[in-house]
Short mmCIF file of C-alpha atoms and ligand atoms in Angstrom, two decimals:
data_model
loop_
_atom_site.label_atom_id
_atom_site.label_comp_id
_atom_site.label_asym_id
_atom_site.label_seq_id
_atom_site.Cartn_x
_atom_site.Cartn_y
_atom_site.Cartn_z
CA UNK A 1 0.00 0.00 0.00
CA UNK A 2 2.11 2.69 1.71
CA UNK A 3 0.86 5.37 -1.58
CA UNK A 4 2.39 8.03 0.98
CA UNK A 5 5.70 6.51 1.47
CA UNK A 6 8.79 9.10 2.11
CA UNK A 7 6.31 12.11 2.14
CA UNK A 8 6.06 12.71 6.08
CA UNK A 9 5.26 16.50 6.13
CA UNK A 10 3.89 19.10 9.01
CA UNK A 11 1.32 20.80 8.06
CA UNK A 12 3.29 24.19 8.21
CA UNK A 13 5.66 22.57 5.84
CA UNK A 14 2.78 21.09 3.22
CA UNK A 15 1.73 24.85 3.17
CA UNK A 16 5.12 26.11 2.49
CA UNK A 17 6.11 23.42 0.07
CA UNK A 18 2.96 23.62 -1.54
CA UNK A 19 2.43 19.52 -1.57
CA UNK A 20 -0.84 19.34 0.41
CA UNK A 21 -1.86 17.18 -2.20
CA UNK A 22 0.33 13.82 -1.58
CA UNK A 23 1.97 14.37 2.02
CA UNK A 24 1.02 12.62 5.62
CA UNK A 25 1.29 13.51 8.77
CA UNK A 26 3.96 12.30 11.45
CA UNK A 27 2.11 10.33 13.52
CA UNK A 28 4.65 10.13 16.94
CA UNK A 29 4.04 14.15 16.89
CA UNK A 30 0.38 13.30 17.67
CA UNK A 31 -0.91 12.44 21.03
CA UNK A 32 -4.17 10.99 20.03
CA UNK A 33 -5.32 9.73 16.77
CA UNK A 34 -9.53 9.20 16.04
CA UNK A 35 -10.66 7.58 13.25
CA UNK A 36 -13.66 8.31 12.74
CA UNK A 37 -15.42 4.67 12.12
CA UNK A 38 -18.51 4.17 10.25
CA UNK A 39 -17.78 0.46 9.57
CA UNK A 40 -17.19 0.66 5.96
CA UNK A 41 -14.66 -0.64 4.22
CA UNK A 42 -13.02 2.94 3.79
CA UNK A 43 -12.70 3.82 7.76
CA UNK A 44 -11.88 0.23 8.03
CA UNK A 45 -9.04 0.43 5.48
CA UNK A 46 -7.90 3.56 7.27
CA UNK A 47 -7.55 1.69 10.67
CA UNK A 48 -5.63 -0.86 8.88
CA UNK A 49 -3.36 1.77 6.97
CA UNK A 50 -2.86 3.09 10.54
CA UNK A 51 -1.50 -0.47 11.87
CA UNK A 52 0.06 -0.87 8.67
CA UNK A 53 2.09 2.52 9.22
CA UNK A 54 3.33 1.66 12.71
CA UNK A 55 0.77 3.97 14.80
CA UNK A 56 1.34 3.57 18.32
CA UNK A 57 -2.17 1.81 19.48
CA UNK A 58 -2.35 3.10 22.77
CA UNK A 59 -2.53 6.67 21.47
CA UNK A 60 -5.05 5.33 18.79
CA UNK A 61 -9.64 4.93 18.94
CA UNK A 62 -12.74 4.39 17.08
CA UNK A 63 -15.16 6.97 16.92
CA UNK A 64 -18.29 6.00 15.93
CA UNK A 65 -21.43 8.12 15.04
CA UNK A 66 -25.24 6.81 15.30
CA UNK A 67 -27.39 8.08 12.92
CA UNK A 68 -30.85 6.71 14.66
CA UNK A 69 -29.08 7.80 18.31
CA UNK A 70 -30.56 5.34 20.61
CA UNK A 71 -33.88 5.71 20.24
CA UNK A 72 -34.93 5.73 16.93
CA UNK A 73 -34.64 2.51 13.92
CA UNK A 74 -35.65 4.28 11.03
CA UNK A 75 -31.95 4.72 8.65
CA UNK A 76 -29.32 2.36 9.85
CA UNK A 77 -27.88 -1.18 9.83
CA UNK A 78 -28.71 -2.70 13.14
CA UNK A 79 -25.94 -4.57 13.14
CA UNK A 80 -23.08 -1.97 12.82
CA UNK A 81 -22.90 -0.66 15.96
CA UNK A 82 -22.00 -4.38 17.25
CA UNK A 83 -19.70 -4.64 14.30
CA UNK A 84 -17.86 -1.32 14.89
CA UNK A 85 -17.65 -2.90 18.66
CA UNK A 86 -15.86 -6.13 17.73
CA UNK A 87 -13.92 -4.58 15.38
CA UNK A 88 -12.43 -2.28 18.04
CA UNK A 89 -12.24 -5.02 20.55
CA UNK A 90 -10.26 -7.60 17.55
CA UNK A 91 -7.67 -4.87 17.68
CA UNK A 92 -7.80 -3.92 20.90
CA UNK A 93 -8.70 -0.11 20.70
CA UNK A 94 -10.70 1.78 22.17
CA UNK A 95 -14.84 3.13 20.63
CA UNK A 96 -16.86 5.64 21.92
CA UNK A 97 -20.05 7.24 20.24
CA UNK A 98 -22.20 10.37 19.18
CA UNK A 99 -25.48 10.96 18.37
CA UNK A 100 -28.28 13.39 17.66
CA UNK A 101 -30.47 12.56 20.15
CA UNK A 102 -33.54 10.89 18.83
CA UNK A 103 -31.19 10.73 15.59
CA UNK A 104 -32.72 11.57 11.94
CA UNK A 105 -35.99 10.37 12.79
CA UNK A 106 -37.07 13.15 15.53
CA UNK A 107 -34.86 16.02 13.17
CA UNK A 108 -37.53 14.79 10.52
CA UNK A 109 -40.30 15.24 12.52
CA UNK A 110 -39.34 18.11 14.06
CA UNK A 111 -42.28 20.66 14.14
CA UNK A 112 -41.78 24.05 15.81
CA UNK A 113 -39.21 23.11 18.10
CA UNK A 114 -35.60 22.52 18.10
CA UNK A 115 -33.19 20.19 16.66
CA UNK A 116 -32.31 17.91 19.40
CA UNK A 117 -29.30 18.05 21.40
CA UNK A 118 -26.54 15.62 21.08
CA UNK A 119 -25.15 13.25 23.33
CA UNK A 120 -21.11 13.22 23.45
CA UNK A 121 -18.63 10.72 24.89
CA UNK A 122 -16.45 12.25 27.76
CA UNK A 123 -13.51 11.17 29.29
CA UNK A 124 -15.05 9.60 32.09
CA UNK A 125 -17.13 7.10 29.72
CA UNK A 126 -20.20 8.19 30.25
CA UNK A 127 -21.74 10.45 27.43
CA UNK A 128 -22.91 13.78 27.98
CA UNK A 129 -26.09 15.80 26.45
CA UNK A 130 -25.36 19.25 25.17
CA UNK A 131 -27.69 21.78 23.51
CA UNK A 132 -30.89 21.28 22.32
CA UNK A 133 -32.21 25.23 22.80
CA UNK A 134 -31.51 26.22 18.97
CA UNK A 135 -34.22 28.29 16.91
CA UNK A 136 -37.69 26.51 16.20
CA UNK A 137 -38.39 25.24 13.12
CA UNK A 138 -40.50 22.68 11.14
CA UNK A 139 -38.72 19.79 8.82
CA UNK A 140 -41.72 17.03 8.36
CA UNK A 141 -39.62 15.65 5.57
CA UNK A 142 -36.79 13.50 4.64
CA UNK A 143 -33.58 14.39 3.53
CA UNK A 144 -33.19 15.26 -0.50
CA UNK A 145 -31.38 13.79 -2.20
CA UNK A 146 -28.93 16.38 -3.48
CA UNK A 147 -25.48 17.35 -3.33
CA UNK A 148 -26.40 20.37 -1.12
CA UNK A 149 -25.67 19.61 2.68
CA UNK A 150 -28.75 21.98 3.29
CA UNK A 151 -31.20 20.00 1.38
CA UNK A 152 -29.81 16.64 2.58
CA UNK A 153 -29.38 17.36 5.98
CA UNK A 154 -29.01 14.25 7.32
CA UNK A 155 -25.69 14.19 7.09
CA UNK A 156 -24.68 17.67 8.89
CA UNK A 157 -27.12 17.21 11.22
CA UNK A 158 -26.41 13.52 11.99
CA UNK A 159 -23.30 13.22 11.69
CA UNK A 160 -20.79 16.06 10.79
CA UNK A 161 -22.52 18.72 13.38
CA UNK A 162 -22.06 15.50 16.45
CA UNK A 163 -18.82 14.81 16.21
CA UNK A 164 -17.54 18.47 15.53
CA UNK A 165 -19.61 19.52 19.22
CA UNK A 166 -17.76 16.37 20.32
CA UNK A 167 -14.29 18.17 19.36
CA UNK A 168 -15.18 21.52 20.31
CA UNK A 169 -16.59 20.61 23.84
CA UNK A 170 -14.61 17.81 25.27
CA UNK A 171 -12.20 19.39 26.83
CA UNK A 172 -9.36 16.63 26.48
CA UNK A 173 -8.81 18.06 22.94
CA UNK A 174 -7.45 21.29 24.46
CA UNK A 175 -4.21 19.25 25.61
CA UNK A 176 -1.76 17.83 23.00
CA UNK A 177 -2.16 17.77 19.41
CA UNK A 178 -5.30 15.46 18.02
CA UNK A 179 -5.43 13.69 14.92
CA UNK A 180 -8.62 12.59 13.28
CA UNK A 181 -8.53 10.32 10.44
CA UNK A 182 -11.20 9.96 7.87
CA UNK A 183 -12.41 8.09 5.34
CA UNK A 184 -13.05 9.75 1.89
CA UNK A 185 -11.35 8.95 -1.37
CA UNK A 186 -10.86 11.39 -4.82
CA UNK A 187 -12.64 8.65 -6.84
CA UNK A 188 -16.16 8.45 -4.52
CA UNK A 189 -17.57 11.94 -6.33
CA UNK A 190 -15.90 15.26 -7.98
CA UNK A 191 -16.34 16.67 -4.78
CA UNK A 192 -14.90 14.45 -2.94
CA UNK A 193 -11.93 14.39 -5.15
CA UNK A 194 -11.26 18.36 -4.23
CA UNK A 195 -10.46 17.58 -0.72
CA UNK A 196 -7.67 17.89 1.12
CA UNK A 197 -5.59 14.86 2.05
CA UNK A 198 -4.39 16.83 5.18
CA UNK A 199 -5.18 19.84 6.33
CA UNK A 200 -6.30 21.77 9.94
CA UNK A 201 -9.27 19.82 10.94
CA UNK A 202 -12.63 22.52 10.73
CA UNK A 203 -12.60 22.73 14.97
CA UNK A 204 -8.76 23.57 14.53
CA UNK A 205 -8.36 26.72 16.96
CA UNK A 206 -4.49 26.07 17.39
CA UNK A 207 -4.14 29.97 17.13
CA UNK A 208 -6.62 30.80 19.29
CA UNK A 209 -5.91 33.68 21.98
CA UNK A 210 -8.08 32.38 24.96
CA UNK A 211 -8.58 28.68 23.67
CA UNK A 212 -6.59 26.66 21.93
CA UNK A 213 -6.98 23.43 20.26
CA UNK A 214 -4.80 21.57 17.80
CA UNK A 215 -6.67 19.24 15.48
CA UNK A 216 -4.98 18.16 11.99
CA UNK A 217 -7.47 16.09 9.72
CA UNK A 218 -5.96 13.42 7.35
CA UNK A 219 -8.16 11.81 4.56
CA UNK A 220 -5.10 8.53 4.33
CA UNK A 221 -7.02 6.78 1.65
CA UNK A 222 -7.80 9.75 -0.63
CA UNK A 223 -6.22 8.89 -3.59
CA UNK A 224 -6.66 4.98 -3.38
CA UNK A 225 -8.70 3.26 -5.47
CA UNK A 226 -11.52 0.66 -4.38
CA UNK A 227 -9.13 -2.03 -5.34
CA UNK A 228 -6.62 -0.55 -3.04
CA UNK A 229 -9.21 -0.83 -0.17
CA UNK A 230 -9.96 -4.18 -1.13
CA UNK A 231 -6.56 -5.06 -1.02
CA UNK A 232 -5.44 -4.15 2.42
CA UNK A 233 -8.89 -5.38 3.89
CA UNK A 234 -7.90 -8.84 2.44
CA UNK A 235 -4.56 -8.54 3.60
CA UNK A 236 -5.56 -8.24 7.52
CA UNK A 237 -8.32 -11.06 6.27
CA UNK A 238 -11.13 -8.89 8.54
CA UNK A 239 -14.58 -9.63 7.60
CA UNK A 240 -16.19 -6.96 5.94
CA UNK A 241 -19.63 -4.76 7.15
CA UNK A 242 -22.49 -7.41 6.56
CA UNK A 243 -23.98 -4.70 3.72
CA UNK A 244 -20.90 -5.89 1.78
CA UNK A 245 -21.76 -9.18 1.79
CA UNK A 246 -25.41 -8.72 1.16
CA UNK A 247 -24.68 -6.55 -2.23
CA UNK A 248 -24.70 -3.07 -0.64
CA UNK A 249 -21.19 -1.33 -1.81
CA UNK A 250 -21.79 1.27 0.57
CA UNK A 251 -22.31 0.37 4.40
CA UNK A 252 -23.74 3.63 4.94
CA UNK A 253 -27.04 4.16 6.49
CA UNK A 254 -28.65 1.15 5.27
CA UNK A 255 -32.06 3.42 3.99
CA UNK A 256 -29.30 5.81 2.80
CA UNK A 257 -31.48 8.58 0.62
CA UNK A 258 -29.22 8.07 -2.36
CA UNK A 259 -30.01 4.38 -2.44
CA UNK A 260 -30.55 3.15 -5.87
CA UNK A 261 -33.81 0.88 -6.98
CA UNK A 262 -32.06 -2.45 -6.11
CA UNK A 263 -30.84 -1.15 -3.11
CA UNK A 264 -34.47 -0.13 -2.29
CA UNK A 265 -36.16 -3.56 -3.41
CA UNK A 266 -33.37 -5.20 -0.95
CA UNK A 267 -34.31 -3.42 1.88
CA UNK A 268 -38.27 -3.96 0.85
CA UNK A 269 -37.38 -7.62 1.17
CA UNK A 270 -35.34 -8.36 3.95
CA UNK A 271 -36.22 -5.42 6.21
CA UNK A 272 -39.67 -4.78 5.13
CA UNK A 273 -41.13 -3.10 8.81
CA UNK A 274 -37.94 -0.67 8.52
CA UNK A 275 -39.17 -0.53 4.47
CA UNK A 276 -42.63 0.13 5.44
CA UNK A 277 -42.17 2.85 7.93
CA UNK A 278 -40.11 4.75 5.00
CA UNK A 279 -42.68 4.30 2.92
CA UNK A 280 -45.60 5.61 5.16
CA UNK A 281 -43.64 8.76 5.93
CA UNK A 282 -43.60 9.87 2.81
CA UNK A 283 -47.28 8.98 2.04
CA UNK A 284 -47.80 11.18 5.27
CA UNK A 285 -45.25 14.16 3.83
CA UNK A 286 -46.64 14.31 0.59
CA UNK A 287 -42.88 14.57 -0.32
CA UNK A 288 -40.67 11.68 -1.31
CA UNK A 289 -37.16 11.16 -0.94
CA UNK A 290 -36.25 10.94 -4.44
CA UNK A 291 -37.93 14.29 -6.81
CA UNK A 292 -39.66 12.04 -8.58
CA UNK A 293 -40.44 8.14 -7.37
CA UNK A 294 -41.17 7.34 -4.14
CA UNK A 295 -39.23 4.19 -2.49
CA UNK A 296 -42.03 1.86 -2.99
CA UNK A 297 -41.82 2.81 -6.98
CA UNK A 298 -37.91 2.80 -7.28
CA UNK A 299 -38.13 -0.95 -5.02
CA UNK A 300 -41.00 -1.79 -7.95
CA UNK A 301 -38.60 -0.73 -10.76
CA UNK A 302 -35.50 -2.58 -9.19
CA UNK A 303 -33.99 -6.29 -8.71
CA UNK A 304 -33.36 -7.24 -5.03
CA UNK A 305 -30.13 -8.53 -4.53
CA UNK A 306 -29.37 -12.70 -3.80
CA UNK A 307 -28.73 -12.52 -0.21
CA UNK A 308 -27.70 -15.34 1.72
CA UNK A 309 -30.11 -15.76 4.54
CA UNK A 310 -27.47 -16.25 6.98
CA UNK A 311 -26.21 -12.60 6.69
CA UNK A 312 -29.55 -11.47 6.54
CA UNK A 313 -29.95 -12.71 10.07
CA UNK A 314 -26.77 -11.09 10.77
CA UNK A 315 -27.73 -7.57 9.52
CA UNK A 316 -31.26 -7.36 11.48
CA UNK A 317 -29.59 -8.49 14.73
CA UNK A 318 -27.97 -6.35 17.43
CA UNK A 319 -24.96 -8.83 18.35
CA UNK A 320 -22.09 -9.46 15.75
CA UNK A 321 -21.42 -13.22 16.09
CA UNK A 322 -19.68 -13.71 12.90
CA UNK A 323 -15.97 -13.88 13.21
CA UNK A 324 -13.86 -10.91 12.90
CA UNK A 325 -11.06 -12.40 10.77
CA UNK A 326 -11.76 -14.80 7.69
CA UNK A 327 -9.45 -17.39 6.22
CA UNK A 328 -10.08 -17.78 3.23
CA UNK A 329 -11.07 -14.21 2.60
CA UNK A 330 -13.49 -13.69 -0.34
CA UNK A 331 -14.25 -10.45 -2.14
CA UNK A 332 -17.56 -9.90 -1.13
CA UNK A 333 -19.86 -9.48 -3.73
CA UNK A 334 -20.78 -6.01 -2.93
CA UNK A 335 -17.61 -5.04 -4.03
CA UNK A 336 -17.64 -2.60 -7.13
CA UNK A 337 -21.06 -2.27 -7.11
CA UNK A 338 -23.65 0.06 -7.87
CA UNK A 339 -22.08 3.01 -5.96
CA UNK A 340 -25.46 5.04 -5.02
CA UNK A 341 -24.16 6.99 -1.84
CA UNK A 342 -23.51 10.22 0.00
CA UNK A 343 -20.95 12.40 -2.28
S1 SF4 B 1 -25.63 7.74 4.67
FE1 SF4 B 1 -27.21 8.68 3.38
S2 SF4 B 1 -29.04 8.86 4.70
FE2 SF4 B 1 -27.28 8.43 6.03
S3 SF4 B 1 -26.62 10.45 6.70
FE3 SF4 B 1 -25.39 9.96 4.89
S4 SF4 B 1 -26.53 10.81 3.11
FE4 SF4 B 1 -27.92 10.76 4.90
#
């Protein structure tokens, strides 16, 4: 793998070189690194890049975010939040997790009143609550799909939003320098390719006058391509998110808004309650998720995947019992699939 062999760069150095484009960050100079773990096989092929590299472990955790928080069912994988956990555990790092409280669902169904706060690990373990008091406002519909972080909202509200109030309030992050590692690559979407591979991380304040807080953010797998992933996935032999081996090439939220019509008439058959619930929100909005087909028309107009019932059973459940590690490992056959996703 090692793309970024012999390019170990500061920051202050990229800028004054000018190679922001191809350089990585020292890892000793950090004294925590965060990858920030959805499951997928690119956050999972950034933990193993970290290994890979030499990354001293103990300095090294899992951040995961929950979309559906802990009360709600109505986007995500059931399994993955067990699957992020034995992941962590395999390699002996530590998780913790955000969420909106109430997750998409309630920020859908919001109606005069505020987005909900968000829960926040601290150092003690135990997660905190903050905010929750913001301007009132009405949503009663889904996300859109659409490249605009406004109109899909799901995403800054569910995810990017958490885990930068996670950044900017724990107070750990105010000590030392902070790396957090992330998951997007160039060939995912156009603009995904214009990102940095490293740059200040958005919560950076390392110039602040009455708070400081040094956060660098490194994209590690930027400029791989999906066989690259593949590749070092199979070379630690892990077992991949179930959605992988069900067909999904995503393992996003599993009623991602940018699913395509197979992905749709998958979820219609092996989830068909979480399917159904979709389905009657949008009869109830009077807006669907797509501009023009509702999910019960693009599931008509697609072909469900072949899944194997056994990883069916693994995707609705809320344990991972599947083994971590696979020998033999086989590409699963979500790989280089349809890639309908977040861009
Ligand atoms: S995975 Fe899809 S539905 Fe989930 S937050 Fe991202 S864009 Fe929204």
């Amino acid at each position: 793998m090692g793309i970024e062999s012999g390019l170990h760069l500061g920051f202050q150095e990229q800028i004054s070189t000018g190679l922001t484009a191809s350089a990585s960050p020292i890892l000793d100079e950090y004294d925590r690194v965060i990858v920030a773990f959805s499951g997928g096989k690119d956050s999972l092929a950034c933990l193993l890049h970290l290994i890979d590299q030499g990354v001293d472990r103990s300095k090294l955790s899992l951040h995961h975010n929950l979309v559906d928080g802990r009360e709600s069912t109505l986007m995500d994988w059931p399994v993955t939040e067990a699957y992020c956990e034995a992941i962590a555990k395999a390699f002996g790092i530590p998780i913790n997790y955000s969420y909106r409280v109430g997750g998409i669902e309630r920020e859908m169904l919001r109606q005069d009143s505020a987005t909900a706060p968000v829960s926040i690990p601290t150092s003690t373990g135990v997660n905190r609550v903050l905010g929750g008091n913001g301007p009132l406002g009405t949503r009663r519909k889904f996300p859109q799909v659409s490249a605009s972080l406004q109109s899909r909202w799901c995403s800054s509200a569910g995810k990017i939003d958490v885990f930068d109030r996670y950044l900017n309030n724990e107070e750990m992050f105010l000590d030392g320098k902070t790396l957090v590692v992330t998951g997007e690559r160039a060939q995912e979407s156009r603009s995904r390719a214009n990102y940095k591979q490293f740059e200040p991380h958005r919560t950076d304040n390392r110039n602040g006058t009455k708070v400081k807080r040094h956060v660098d953010h490194w994209r590690p797998v930027h400029a791989w391509t999906e066989h690259q992933v593949w590749d070092i996935i199979k070379a630690h032999r892990v077992n991949p998110h179930v959605s992988y081996l069900l067909g999904w090439s995503r393992a996003s939220c599993r009623a991602c808004i940018f699913s395509g019509r197979n992905q749709w008439a998958t979820l219609r058959e092996i989830a068909p309650q979480q399917f159904n619930t979709i389905a009657a929100y949008e009869r109830e909005f009077k807006v669907t998720i797509h501009r023009k087909m509702s999910v019960v028309a693009q599931a008509d107009a697609g072909t469900p995947f072949e899944c194997d019932p056994f990883w069916v059973e693994v995707a609705n459940s809320h344990e991972f019992n599947a083994p971590v590690f696979v020998d033999p490992w086989i590409l699963p056959p979500g790989a280089f699939g349809e890639s309908c996703g977040p861009t």
